[in-house]
Amino acid sequence: MPRHKGKGIPALVYIYPIVNLSQVEPDQKASFYKTVHARVIKTVQADSTGFFEASLDTGNYSLFIRIGGLYYASLTDQYNHLAPIRVEAQKVTYIELTYKDRVTY
């Protein structure tokens, strides 16, 4: 079966200092969280194509998408950090946040 290429969605993107699984309250749906116990650094609106941009200091961050009153982050690293990204000085960091709804395996 051919792979479906997805489409961008307008969504609020919440940027936090790097967040560990121990800092969130999970929802009953996988990859969804009721609360993130960290201070929001920035909130950015993605446009209808899903594009967003933000200026950040050098450091490690976690990015969540806000969907239906919940926070969504599907990726973790080996240290249980949620949706981790690394921002370096004088460089553009490209990230593709993926939201999977109604997934069938």
Backbone as a ProteinNet text record, in pm:
[ID]
protein_1_A
[PRIMARY]
MPRHKGKGIPALVYIYPIVNLSQVEPDQKASFYKTVHARVIKTVQADSTGFFEASLDTGNYSLFIRIGGLYYASLTDQYNHLAPIRVEAQKVTYIELTYKDRVTY
[TERTIARY]
83.9	0	88.9	59.7	142.5	129.8	240.1	243.5	173.4	88	15.5	106.2	118.6	207.5	139.6	58.4	6.2	-4.7	-63.8	-78.3	-57.2	-20.6	-0.1	-132.2	-129.3	-249.8	-214.7	-310.1	-285.9	-297.8	-197.5	-198.2	-109.1	-135	-47.3	67.9	188.7	309.1	361.4	374.3	424.8	570	655.8	799.4	837.6	897.1	939.4	1089.1	1153	1286.6	1270.4	1373.3	1362	1276.5	1177.1	1080.4	1099.7	1102	1113.6	974.2	958.9	830.7	781.2	873.1	835	769.4	772.4	718	581.8	520.5	390.9	289.1	161.7	52.2	-8.2	10.1	-38.9	-191.3	-243.5	-384.9	-399.5	-521.7	-542.1	-505.7	-501.1	-458.9	-307.3	-245.7	-99.4	-50.1	60.5	128.8	56.5	-51.3	-124.4	-101.5	-94.2	-65.7	-163.1	-215	-308.4	-236.2	-119.2	-44.7	104.3	172.8	318.9	366.7	441.9	489.9	625.1	619.5	737.3	686.5	773.9	738	744.2	636.8	634.5	730.1	816.6	909.1	843.3	775.9	709.2	592.1	493.3	382.2	379.8	373.8	378.2	261.4	197.6	87.8	142	118.6	151.9	41.9	78.5	-21.5	-96.1	-179.6	-263.3	-182.7	-56.1	29.2	112.1	100.6	177.4	309.9	340.7	468.5	467.4	577.2	596.1	744.6	774.8	913.5	919.2	1033.3	1053.5	1202.3	1236.4	1375.4	1396.6	1501.5	1530.5	1679.1	1712.1	1852	1907.6	2039.1	2102.8	2057.2	2023	1981.1	1896.6	1845.4	1760.2	1617	1524.7	1384.1	1295.9	1170.7	1067.1	954.8	901.4	792.4	668.8	558	429.9	330.5	238.4	126.9	5.1	-72	-193.8	-311.3	-375.9	-487.4	-600.4	-715.3	-833.2	-812.9	-740.3	-719.7	-609.6	-541.5	-432.3	-303.1	-192.1	-60.8	-21	35.5	73.8	222.3	289.6	430.2	452.7	493.3	502.3	642.8	744.7	881.6	947.1	1033.2	1116.2	1258.1	1353.4	1491.2	1528.6	1653.9	1698.1	1692.8	1675.9	1667.6	1523.1	1426.3	1283.4	1245.6	1319.4	1280.7	1175.9	1073.2	964.9	993	971.4	985.2	1107.6	1226.6	1346.1	1401.6	1448.3	1524.3	1643.3	1745.5	1866.1	1878	1888.7	1906.2	2050.1	2119.2	2257	2266.2	2362.9	2381.3	2408.5	2348.6	2369.9	2332.1	2245.5	2200.2	2048.3	1993.7	1850.4	1827.7	1735.9	1701.8	1569.2	1566	1443.6	1385.3	1257.2	1189.6	1055.6	1022.1	890.9	815.2	714.2	629.6	520.4	501.4	403.2	291.8	169.2	51.2	-19.9	-35.9	-102.4	-237.6	-340.7	-477.2	-535.6	-605	-669.4	-570	-464.7	-361.8	-406.4	-379.6	-410.2	-283.5	-259.1	-140.1	-179.9
-117.5	0	124.5	223	343.7	421.1	484.1	561.7	695.1	732	859.5	970.8	1074.6	1185.5	1279.5	1284.5	1376.9	1520.7	1602.9	1744.2	1826.2	1949.7	2038.1	2081.8	2112.3	2161.7	2287.2	2380.7	2496.6	2450.7	2475.2	2431	2521.6	2524.6	2596	2504.3	2556	2482	2544.7	2461.2	2505.5	2463.7	2558.9	2532.9	2544.3	2436.8	2427.9	2401.1	2430.7	2374.8	2222.9	2150.1	2005.2	1943.1	1862.7	1804	1652.7	1598.8	1454.8	1396.3	1266.9	1199.4	1219.1	1236.3	1255.7	1391.5	1481.1	1615.5	1634.1	1526.1	1537.3	1445.8	1482.3	1395.6	1336	1205.3	1144.4	1136.7	1140.6	1116.7	968.5	921.1	779.5	746.7	848	826.3	839.2	746.6	747	878	927.8	1048.4	1178	1171.8	1290.5	1312.1	1440	1474.7	1582.4	1565.2	1662.6	1789.2	1770.8	1882.7	1862.4	1972.9	1973.1	2060.6	2000.4	2072.6	2136.8	2240	2318.2	2454.8	2551.2	2686.7	2697.5	2743.2	2763.5	2876.4	2850	2953.5	3038.4	2970.1	3038.7	2956.2	3026.2	2962.1	3022.2	2935.7	2980.3	2917.3	2996.4	2944.4	2894.3	2766.9	2713.5	2755.5	2786	2828.7	2707.7	2730.4	2623.8	2513.2	2539.8	2435.8	2364.1	2411.1	2352.9	2422.3	2526.6	2596.9	2687.6	2686.4	2779.2	2808.3	2918.7	2951.2	3028.1	3015.1	3084.3	3107.6	3219.6	3247.5	3200.2	3119.3	3064	3075.2	3082.9	3079.7	2939	2926.9	2796.6	2711.6	2586	2498.2	2382.4	2306.2	2190.3	2224.1	2186.1	2219.1	2099.1	2107.8	2011.5	2088.3	2033.2	2097.1	2009.2	2069.4	2000.7	2071	1995.2	2050.8	2046.9	2153.3	2157.1	2116.4	2006.2	1952.7	1915.8	1977.9	1944	1954.2	2055.5	2074.1	1988.6	1908.9	1823.8	1859.3	1822.9	1841.3	1710.9	1720.7	1602.2	1605.9	1496.2	1477.6	1328	1284	1140.3	1083.3	1167.5	1116.4	1133.2	1038	1049	1008.9	1053.9	1010.4	905.1	864.6	758.8	801.4	930.9	981.9	1013	968.9	993.9	1140.9	1217	1353.9	1349.7	1429.9	1433.6	1535.4	1494.3	1580	1670.7	1612.5	1694.2	1754.1	1878.4	1940.7	2013.1	2029.9	2104.1	2225.6	2343.7	2468.4	2514.2	2545.5	2591.9	2735.5	2807.8	2948.6	2964.1	3064.8	3101.7	2991.7	2898.7	2791.8	2784.8	2742	2717.2	2569.7	2541.7	2404.3	2371.8	2269.5	2226.8	2108.9	2115.3	2008.2	1981.9	1856.4	1819.1	1752.2	1821.8	1764.5	1685.4	1562.6	1476.4	1443.8	1465.1	1429.3	1320	1205.5	1092.7	1069.6	1086.6	1067.1	947	865.2	745.4	657.1	619.6	534.6	388.8	320.4	178.1	102.4	-4.3	-87.1	-223
0	0	0	-84.5	-86.8	43.7	81.9	205	183.9	277.9	270.8	318.3	239.4	274.2	373.2	438.8	536.8	488.3	569	535.6	662	643.9	757	816.4	945	1011.4	1090.6	1100.1	1185.6	1330.6	1409.5	1548.9	1631.7	1760.4	1851.5	1889.3	1879.4	1916.5	2045.5	2147.6	2278.1	2290.6	2323.3	2335.4	2483.2	2533.7	2674	2679.8	2795.9	2815.8	2810.8	2782.9	2765.3	2877.1	2838	2931.3	2936	3057.3	3079	3103	3077.7	3102.5	3245.9	3339.2	3479.2	3503.5	3405.1	3420.1	3354.6	3308.6	3241.5	3306.8	3290.2	3332.7	3206.1	3184.9	3061.9	3057.5	2937.4	2912.5	2882.9	2869.9	2837.5	2692.9	2606.7	2467.9	2458.5	2389.6	2375.6	2314.9	2364.9	2318.7	2352.2	2428.3	2472.1	2620.5	2659.5	2797.7	2844.3	2966.3	3023.1	3067.7	3127	3184.5	3161.9	3138.3	3131	3246.7	3339.3	3457.1	3428	3346.7	3310.7	3264.4	3263.2	3221	3068.9	3008	2863.1	2827.8	2731.2	2684.4	2577	2483.8	2372.8	2324.6	2271.2	2201.5	2062.1	1961	1821.6	1746.2	1661.8	1580	1446.7	1416.5	1283.6	1187.5	1065	967	908.7	808.9	752.4	685	655.5	595.8	702.8	828.6	937.8	962.1	884.7	899.1	1022.1	1095.8	1206.3	1220.3	1287.3	1316.9	1447.9	1515.7	1642.8	1662.5	1721.5	1757.1	1900.8	1920.4	2052	2081.5	2207.6	2248.7	2227.6	2223.7	2215.2	2333	2306.3	2415.6	2366.8	2461.7	2435.4	2474.2	2388.5	2406	2375.1	2423.3	2387.6	2321.4	2212.1	2139.6	2146.9	2186.2	2194.8	2103.3	2048.5	1972	2063.7	2065.7	2148.5	2060.5	2097.1	2018.5	2112.9	2092.4	2171.7	2321.6	2367.2	2509.7	2570.2	2487.7	2535.4	2462.5	2522.9	2460.9	2392.9	2273.9	2197.3	2166	2195.5	2160	2145.3	2028.2	2003.7	2013.2	2011.5	2012.5	2148.6	2183.3	2302.9	2266	2345.8	2324.6	2429.3	2433	2524.2	2671	2697.6	2834.7	2875.6	2796.1	2818.9	2809.9	2728.6	2698.8	2588.4	2602.3	2504.4	2394.6	2270.6	2152.3	2160	2180.4	2201	2072	2082.9	1973.7	2034.8	1955.8	1997.3	1906.6	1965.4	1890.8	1913.6	1804	1812.2	1761.8	1814.5	1778.8	1629.2	1569.7	1429.8	1330.9	1371.1	1281.6	1283.2	1171.1	1162.2	1191.9	1282	1315.9	1250.4	1166.9	1100.8	1177.5	1203.7	1276.5	1209.8	1198.6	1146.9	1259.4	1310.8	1414.7	1345.8	1387.6	1323.2	1420.7	1377.1	1454.3	1377.4	1442.1	1377	1442.5	1363.2	1411.1	1338.7	1413.3	1355.5	1283.4	1352	1294.3	1294.9	1184.8	1173.8	1144.9	1219.4	1198	1146.4
[MASK]
+++++++++++++++++++++++++++++++++++++++++++++++++++++++++++++++++++++++++++++++++++++++++++++++++++++++++

